[in-house]
CSV table of C-alpha atoms and ligand atoms in Angstrom, one decimal:
chain,number,residue,atom,x,y,z
A,1,MET,CA,0.8,20.8,-8.2
A,2,ARG,CA,-0.8,17.3,-8.5
A,3,ILE,CA,0.5,14.8,-6.0
A,4,ASP,CA,-0.3,11.1,-5.9
A,5,LEU,CA,1.3,9.4,-2.9
A,6,HIS,CA,0.3,5.7,-3.3
A,7,THR,CA,1.0,3.5,-6.4
A,8,HIS,CA,2.1,-0.1,-7.1
A,9,SER,CA,4.3,-1.7,-9.7
A,10,THR,CA,5.3,-5.2,-10.7
A,11,ALA,CA,7.7,-5.1,-7.7
A,12,SER,CA,4.5,-6.1,-5.9
A,13,ASP,CA,1.0,-6.5,-7.3
A,14,GLY,CA,0.8,-3.7,-9.9
A,15,THR,CA,1.0,-4.6,-13.6
A,16,LEU,CA,3.4,-1.8,-14.8
A,17,LEU,CA,7.1,-1.9,-14.3
A,18,PRO,CA,8.4,0.7,-11.7
A,19,GLY,CA,9.8,2.9,-14.5
A,20,GLU,CA,6.5,2.6,-16.4
A,21,VAL,CA,4.5,3.7,-13.4
A,22,VAL,CA,6.7,6.9,-13.2
A,23,ARG,CA,6.3,7.5,-16.9
A,24,ALA,CA,2.6,7.0,-16.7
A,25,ALA,CA,2.4,9.4,-13.8
A,26,ALA,CA,4.2,12.1,-15.9
A,27,ALA,CA,1.9,11.3,-18.8
A,28,ALA,CA,-1.1,11.7,-16.5
A,29,GLY,CA,0.0,15.2,-15.6
A,30,LEU,CA,1.2,14.5,-12.1
A,31,ASP,CA,4.0,16.5,-10.6
A,32,VAL,CA,4.8,14.2,-7.7
A,33,VAL,CA,4.3,10.4,-7.4
A,34,ALA,CA,5.2,8.0,-4.6
A,35,LEU,CA,6.0,4.4,-5.4
A,36,THR,CA,4.6,2.3,-2.5
A,37,ASP,CA,4.9,-1.4,-3.4
A,38,HIS,CA,3.8,-3.9,-0.7
A,39,ASP,CA,6.6,-4.7,1.8
A,40,THR,CA,9.5,-4.0,-0.6
A,41,SER,CA,11.8,-1.3,-1.8
A,42,SER,CA,13.0,-3.4,-4.8
A,43,GLY,CA,11.3,-1.1,-7.3
A,44,TRP,CA,13.0,2.1,-6.1
A,45,SER,CA,16.1,2.1,-8.2
A,46,GLU,CA,14.3,1.7,-11.5
A,47,ALA,CA,11.8,4.3,-10.5
A,48,VAL,CA,14.5,6.8,-9.6
A,49,LEU,CA,16.1,6.4,-13.1
A,50,ALA,CA,12.8,7.0,-14.8
A,51,ALA,CA,11.9,10.0,-12.6
A,52,GLU,CA,15.3,11.6,-13.4
A,53,GLU,CA,14.6,11.0,-17.1
A,54,VAL,CA,11.1,12.5,-17.2
A,55,GLY,CA,11.7,15.2,-14.6
A,56,LEU,CA,9.0,14.0,-12.2
A,57,GLU,CA,9.3,14.3,-8.4
A,58,LEU,CA,9.5,10.8,-6.9
A,59,VAL,CA,8.9,9.9,-3.2
A,60,ARG,CA,10.3,6.5,-2.3
A,61,GLY,CA,7.9,4.6,-0.1
A,62,MET,CA,6.3,1.3,0.6
A,63,GLU,CA,2.9,-0.1,1.9
A,64,ILE,CA,3.7,-2.3,4.8
A,65,SER,CA,1.4,-5.2,5.9
A,66,THR,CA,0.6,-4.8,9.6
A,67,ARG,CA,-1.9,-6.0,12.0
A,68,HIS,CA,-3.8,-4.2,14.8
A,69,ARG,CA,-6.0,-6.2,17.3
A,70,GLY,CA,-6.3,-9.0,14.8
A,71,HIS,CA,-7.2,-6.9,11.8
A,72,GLY,CA,-5.0,-6.2,8.8
A,73,VAL,CA,-3.9,-2.6,8.4
A,74,HIS,CA,-1.8,-1.2,5.5
A,75,LEU,CA,0.8,1.3,6.6
A,76,LEU,CA,2.3,3.6,4.1
A,77,ALA,CA,5.9,4.5,4.9
A,78,TYR,CA,7.8,7.3,3.1
A,79,LEU,CA,11.4,8.4,2.8
A,80,LEU,CA,12.7,5.7,5.1
A,81,ASP,CA,16.1,4.0,5.1
A,82,ALA,CA,15.2,0.6,3.7
A,83,THR,CA,18.5,-0.9,5.0
A,84,HIS,CA,17.7,-0.3,8.7
A,85,PRO,CA,18.4,-3.7,10.3
A,86,GLY,CA,15.3,-3.9,12.6
A,87,LEU,CA,13.1,-2.8,9.7
A,88,THR,CA,14.5,-5.3,7.2
A,89,ALA,CA,14.2,-8.1,9.7
A,90,GLU,CA,10.5,-7.5,10.0
A,91,LEU,CA,10.0,-7.0,6.3
A,92,ASP,CA,11.8,-10.4,5.7
A,93,LEU,CA,9.3,-12.1,8.0
A,94,ILE,CA,6.4,-10.5,6.1
A,95,LEU,CA,7.9,-11.5,2.7
A,96,ALA,CA,8.5,-15.1,4.0
A,97,GLY,CA,4.9,-15.2,5.2
A,98,ARG,CA,3.8,-14.2,1.7
A,99,ASP,CA,5.8,-17.0,0.1
A,100,ASP,CA,4.7,-19.5,2.7
A,101,ARG,CA,1.0,-18.8,2.2
A,102,ILE,CA,0.9,-19.6,-1.6
A,103,PRO,CA,1.1,-23.4,-1.4
A,104,GLY,CA,-1.7,-23.5,1.2
A,105,THR,CA,-3.8,-21.1,-0.9
A,106,ILE,CA,-3.4,-23.3,-4.0
A,107,ALA,CA,-4.2,-26.4,-2.0
A,108,ALA,CA,-7.3,-24.8,-0.5
A,109,LEU,CA,-8.5,-23.7,-4.0
A,110,ARG,CA,-7.8,-27.2,-5.5
A,111,ALA,CA,-9.7,-28.8,-2.6
A,112,ALA,CA,-12.6,-26.5,-3.4
A,113,GLY,CA,-12.5,-28.0,-6.9
A,114,LEU,CA,-10.6,-25.3,-8.9
A,115,ASP,CA,-8.0,-26.4,-11.4
A,116,VAL,CA,-5.0,-24.1,-10.5
A,117,GLU,CA,-1.4,-24.9,-9.9
A,118,LEU,CA,1.5,-23.6,-7.8
A,119,GLY,CA,3.4,-22.9,-11.0
A,120,ASP,CA,0.7,-20.4,-12.1
A,121,ILE,CA,2.1,-18.0,-9.4
A,122,ASP,CA,5.3,-16.3,-10.4
A,123,ALA,CA,5.8,-13.0,-8.6
A,124,PRO,CA,8.7,-11.6,-6.5
A,125,VAL,CA,6.3,-10.5,-3.7
A,126,PRO,CA,3.3,-12.8,-4.2
A,127,GLY,CA,-0.1,-11.7,-3.0
A,128,ARG,CA,-3.7,-12.7,-3.5
A,129,PRO,CA,-3.9,-10.5,-6.6
A,130,HIS,CA,-1.5,-12.9,-8.3
A,131,VAL,CA,-3.6,-15.8,-7.3
A,132,ALA,CA,-6.6,-13.9,-8.6
A,133,ASP,CA,-4.8,-13.4,-11.9
A,134,ALA,CA,-4.1,-17.2,-12.1
A,135,LEU,CA,-7.9,-17.8,-11.6
A,136,VAL,CA,-8.7,-15.3,-14.3
A,137,ALA,CA,-6.1,-16.9,-16.7
A,138,ARG,CA,-7.7,-20.3,-16.1
A,139,GLY,CA,-11.2,-18.9,-16.8
A,140,HIS,CA,-12.5,-19.5,-13.2
A,141,VAL,CA,-13.4,-15.8,-12.7
A,142,ALA,CA,-13.7,-12.7,-14.9
A,143,ASP,CA,-11.4,-10.4,-13.0
A,144,ARG,CA,-9.5,-9.8,-9.7
A,145,ASP,CA,-12.6,-8.4,-8.0
A,146,GLU,CA,-14.6,-11.5,-8.7
A,147,ALA,CA,-11.7,-13.7,-7.5
A,148,PHE,CA,-11.6,-11.8,-4.2
A,149,ALA,CA,-15.3,-11.9,-3.7
A,150,ARG,CA,-15.7,-15.6,-4.4
A,151,TRP,CA,-12.5,-17.1,-3.3
A,152,LEU,CA,-9.8,-15.0,-1.7
A,153,SER,CA,-11.4,-12.6,0.8
A,154,PRO,CA,-11.4,-13.6,4.5
A,155,GLY,CA,-14.0,-16.2,5.1
A,156,ARG,CA,-13.9,-17.4,1.4
A,157,PRO,CA,-12.5,-20.9,0.6
A,158,GLY,CA,-9.1,-19.8,-0.7
A,159,TYR,CA,-8.2,-17.4,2.1
A,160,VAL,CA,-5.1,-18.2,4.1
A,161,ASP,CA,-3.8,-15.9,6.8
A,162,ARG,CA,-0.2,-14.8,6.8
A,163,TYR,CA,2.3,-13.0,9.0
A,164,ALA,CA,2.0,-9.2,9.5
A,165,ALA,CA,4.0,-6.9,11.7
A,166,GLY,CA,2.4,-5.2,14.7
A,167,LEU,CA,1.1,-1.8,13.7
A,168,THR,CA,2.5,0.2,16.6
A,169,THR,CA,5.8,-1.7,16.3
A,170,MET,CA,6.1,-0.9,12.7
A,171,ILE,CA,5.3,2.8,13.2
A,172,GLY,CA,8.3,2.8,15.6
A,173,LEU,CA,10.5,0.9,13.2
A,174,VAL,CA,9.8,3.3,10.3
A,175,ALA,CA,10.6,6.2,12.6
A,176,ALA,CA,13.8,4.5,13.6
A,177,ALA,CA,14.6,4.2,9.9
A,178,GLY,CA,14.1,7.9,9.5
A,179,GLY,CA,10.8,7.8,7.7
A,180,VAL,CA,7.2,8.8,8.2
A,181,THR,CA,4.0,6.8,8.3
A,182,VAL,CA,0.5,7.3,7.0
A,183,ILE,CA,-2.3,4.7,7.4
A,184,ALA,CA,-3.6,3.7,4.0
A,185,HIS,CA,-7.4,3.7,3.4
A,186,PRO,CA,-8.1,3.5,7.1
A,187,TRP,CA,-11.9,3.1,6.7
A,188,GLY,CA,-11.9,1.1,3.5
A,189,ARG,CA,-13.4,-2.4,3.2
A,190,GLY,CA,-15.0,-2.6,6.7
A,191,ARG,CA,-12.0,-1.4,8.6
A,192,ARG,CA,-13.9,1.4,10.2
A,193,GLY,CA,-14.5,-0.6,13.4
A,194,THR,CA,-10.8,-1.3,13.8
A,195,LEU,CA,-9.3,2.2,13.4
A,196,THR,CA,-11.7,4.3,15.5
A,197,ALA,CA,-10.9,7.9,16.4
A,198,ASP,CA,-9.6,6.7,19.8
A,199,VAL,CA,-7.3,4.2,18.2
A,200,LEU,CA,-6.1,6.8,15.7
A,201,ALA,CA,-5.4,9.1,18.6
A,202,GLU,CA,-3.3,6.4,20.3
A,203,LEU,CA,-1.4,5.9,17.0
A,204,ALA,CA,-0.8,9.6,16.6
A,205,GLY,CA,0.7,9.4,20.1
A,206,ALA,CA,2.9,6.5,18.9
A,207,GLY,CA,4.3,8.7,16.1
A,208,LEU,CA,1.9,8.2,13.2
A,209,SER,CA,2.1,11.2,10.8
A,210,GLY,CA,-1.1,11.0,8.7
A,211,ILE,CA,-4.0,9.1,7.3
A,212,GLU,CA,-5.1,8.6,3.7
A,213,VAL,CA,-8.5,10.3,3.5
A,214,ASP,CA,-9.2,10.6,-0.2
A,215,HIS,CA,-9.1,7.1,-1.6
A,216,GLN,CA,-11.5,5.0,-3.8
A,217,ASP,CA,-12.2,2.6,-0.9
A,218,HIS,CA,-13.8,5.5,0.9
A,219,THR,CA,-16.7,5.6,-1.4
A,220,ASP,CA,-18.9,7.7,0.8
A,221,PRO,CA,-18.0,11.4,0.7
A,222,ASP,CA,-19.3,11.7,4.3
A,223,VAL,CA,-16.8,9.1,5.4
A,224,ARG,CA,-14.0,11.2,3.9
A,225,GLU,CA,-15.2,14.4,5.6
A,226,GLU,CA,-15.4,12.6,9.0
A,227,LEU,CA,-11.9,11.3,8.6
A,228,ARG,CA,-10.7,14.7,7.5
A,229,GLY,CA,-12.2,16.1,10.8
A,230,ILE,CA,-10.5,13.4,12.9
A,231,ALA,CA,-7.2,14.1,11.2
A,232,ALA,CA,-7.5,17.8,11.9
A,233,ASP,CA,-8.4,17.2,15.6
A,234,LEU,CA,-5.5,14.8,16.1
A,235,GLY,CA,-2.9,16.9,14.1
A,236,LEU,CA,-2.6,14.1,11.5
A,237,ILE,CA,-1.9,15.0,7.9
A,238,ALA,CA,-4.7,14.0,5.5
A,239,THR,CA,-3.4,12.6,2.2
A,240,GLY,CA,-5.1,11.5,-1.0
A,241,SER,CA,-4.0,9.1,-3.6
A,242,SER,CA,-5.0,6.7,-6.4
A,243,ASP,CA,-3.6,3.3,-5.1
A,244,PHE,CA,-2.8,2.7,-8.8
A,245,HIS,CA,-2.2,-1.0,-9.7
A,246,GLY,CA,-2.0,-0.6,-13.5
A,247,ALA,CA,-4.6,-2.9,-15.1
A,248,GLY,CA,-4.8,-4.8,-11.7
A,249,LYS,CA,-7.4,-2.5,-10.1
A,250,GLN,CA,-10.3,-0.8,-11.8
A,251,ASN,CA,-11.2,2.8,-11.0
A,252,HIS,CA,-7.8,3.6,-9.5
A,253,GLU,CA,-6.3,5.6,-12.3
A,254,LEU,CA,-3.3,7.7,-11.5
A,255,GLY,CA,-4.3,11.0,-9.9
A,256,CYS,CA,-7.9,10.0,-9.3
A,257,HIS,CA,-7.3,11.3,-5.8
A,258,THR,CA,-4.4,13.6,-4.9
A,259,THR,CA,-2.8,15.2,-1.8
A,260,ASP,CA,-2.9,18.9,-1.5
A,261,PRO,CA,0.5,20.7,-1.6
A,262,ASP,CA,0.3,22.0,2.0
A,263,SER,CA,-0.3,18.5,3.3
A,264,TYR,CA,2.6,17.2,1.2
A,265,ALA,CA,4.9,20.0,2.5
A,266,ALA,CA,3.8,19.1,6.1
A,267,LEU,CA,4.7,15.4,5.4
A,268,LEU,CA,8.1,16.4,4.0
A,269,ASP,CA,8.7,18.5,7.1
A,270,ARG,CA,7.9,15.6,9.4
A,271,ALA,CA,10.1,13.4,7.3
A,272,ALA,CA,13.0,15.8,7.6
A,273,THR,CA,12.5,15.8,11.4
A,274,ALA,CA,12.3,12.0,11.6
A,275,ALA,CA,15.4,11.7,9.4
A,276,ALA,CA,17.5,14.0,11.6
A,277,ALA,CA,16.3,12.3,14.8
A,278,SER,CA,17.1,8.8,13.5
A,279,GLY,CA,20.6,9.5,12.5
A,280,ARG,CA,20.0,7.3,9.4
A,281,GLU,CA,20.8,8.1,5.8
A,282,THR,CA,17.4,8.4,4.2
A,283,PRO,CA,16.4,8.7,0.5
A,284,ALA,CA,15.8,12.3,-0.7
A,285,VAL,CA,12.8,13.2,-2.8
A,286,VAL,CA,14.1,12.7,-6.4
A,287,GLY,CA,13.8,15.8,-8.6
A,288,ARG,CA,12.7,18.2,-5.9
A,289,PRO,CA,13.8,21.7,-6.9
B,301,AMP,P1,-2.5,-9.5,0.0
B,301,AMP,O1,-1.2,-8.7,-0.3
B,301,AMP,O2,-2.4,-10.9,-0.4
B,301,AMP,O3,-3.0,-9.3,1.4
B,301,AMP,O4,-3.6,-8.8,-1.0
B,301,AMP,C1,-3.8,-7.4,-0.8
B,301,AMP,C2,-4.0,-6.8,-2.2
B,301,AMP,O5,-5.2,-7.2,-2.7
B,301,AMP,C3,-4.1,-5.2,-2.1
B,301,AMP,O6,-3.4,-4.7,-3.3
B,301,AMP,C4,-5.6,-5.0,-2.3
B,301,AMP,O7,-5.8,-3.8,-3.0
B,301,AMP,C5,-6.1,-6.1,-3.1
B,301,AMP,N1,-7.4,-6.5,-2.7
B,301,AMP,C6,-7.9,-6.7,-1.5
B,301,AMP,N2,-9.2,-6.9,-1.5
B,301,AMP,C7,-9.6,-6.9,-2.8
B,301,AMP,C8,-10.8,-7.0,-3.4
B,301,AMP,N3,-11.9,-7.3,-2.8
B,301,AMP,N4,-10.8,-6.9,-4.8
B,301,AMP,C9,-9.7,-6.6,-5.5
B,301,AMP,N5,-8.5,-6.4,-4.9
B,301,AMP,C10,-8.4,-6.6,-3.6
B,302,ZN,ZN1,-1.7,-4.0,-3.9
B,303,FE,FE1,-3.7,-1.2,0.6
B,304,FE,FE1,-2.0,-0.1,-2.1
């Protein structure tokens, strides 16, 4: 069984439609895929239709923008009731923050001398990758990576902060919505200092179910083994995934990292417990025998 629990579509900053992500997952030989667009469930219905068509197991999820002690943390949430009022209120704030940031970002880039316009950005859930694509289209940079390195990462001229939910608050909201949470790439891109073993222990106490261990942002195999050890010590489930973004991210091909079947089963167990405790109607795994 090949299981990939983290992918993006055009519902956020991937480049394939939700149905295309599912079809590409089947073509890549995966048995299970999770669609986890940033801060939205809007791709779910199209993905469900495609999964039923191709006979792939689909986990409905999202990757939620949170913050912990001033640092951005991406929180994967699975099998949650996306209509839970407390959850949707928080997601609406995040989505509004995404929209509100774009004019400031464009203004900052223009002030830095780049010819780029607000009209270049046309995305339902805008993020810096869309701004990066505009900079590529106008010939300012070669690709998204260069756009982040030169213009869009924190500390660069085009970086503008935005609203994110509190990490512990969001872990609680997802539980209230009957879902389970896994921290995405916890030690990727310099986040190691934020999510120490002690912090992860606190989060496990707050209801976190797992951490994503096998991920391209954890380039050093020793980092993965250390995280795997922490997960084992804390009773957290260790997952692995591609964080596929279509053509939007190099070296993140579907199935480049996967979650082992026992970990997946453990996650589904936790989800069933969370769903029962919440009293919410949660989405089933599509196509699960
Ligand atoms: P945003 O939603 O605006 O916070 O942007 C986050 C998205 O940008 C995520 O999909 C990241 O994978 C992507 N991203 C973050 N840093 C980089 C980078 N240095 N190069 C390419 N993509 C990045
Ligand atoms: Zn993304
Ligand atoms: Fe992420
Ligand atoms: Fe992601």
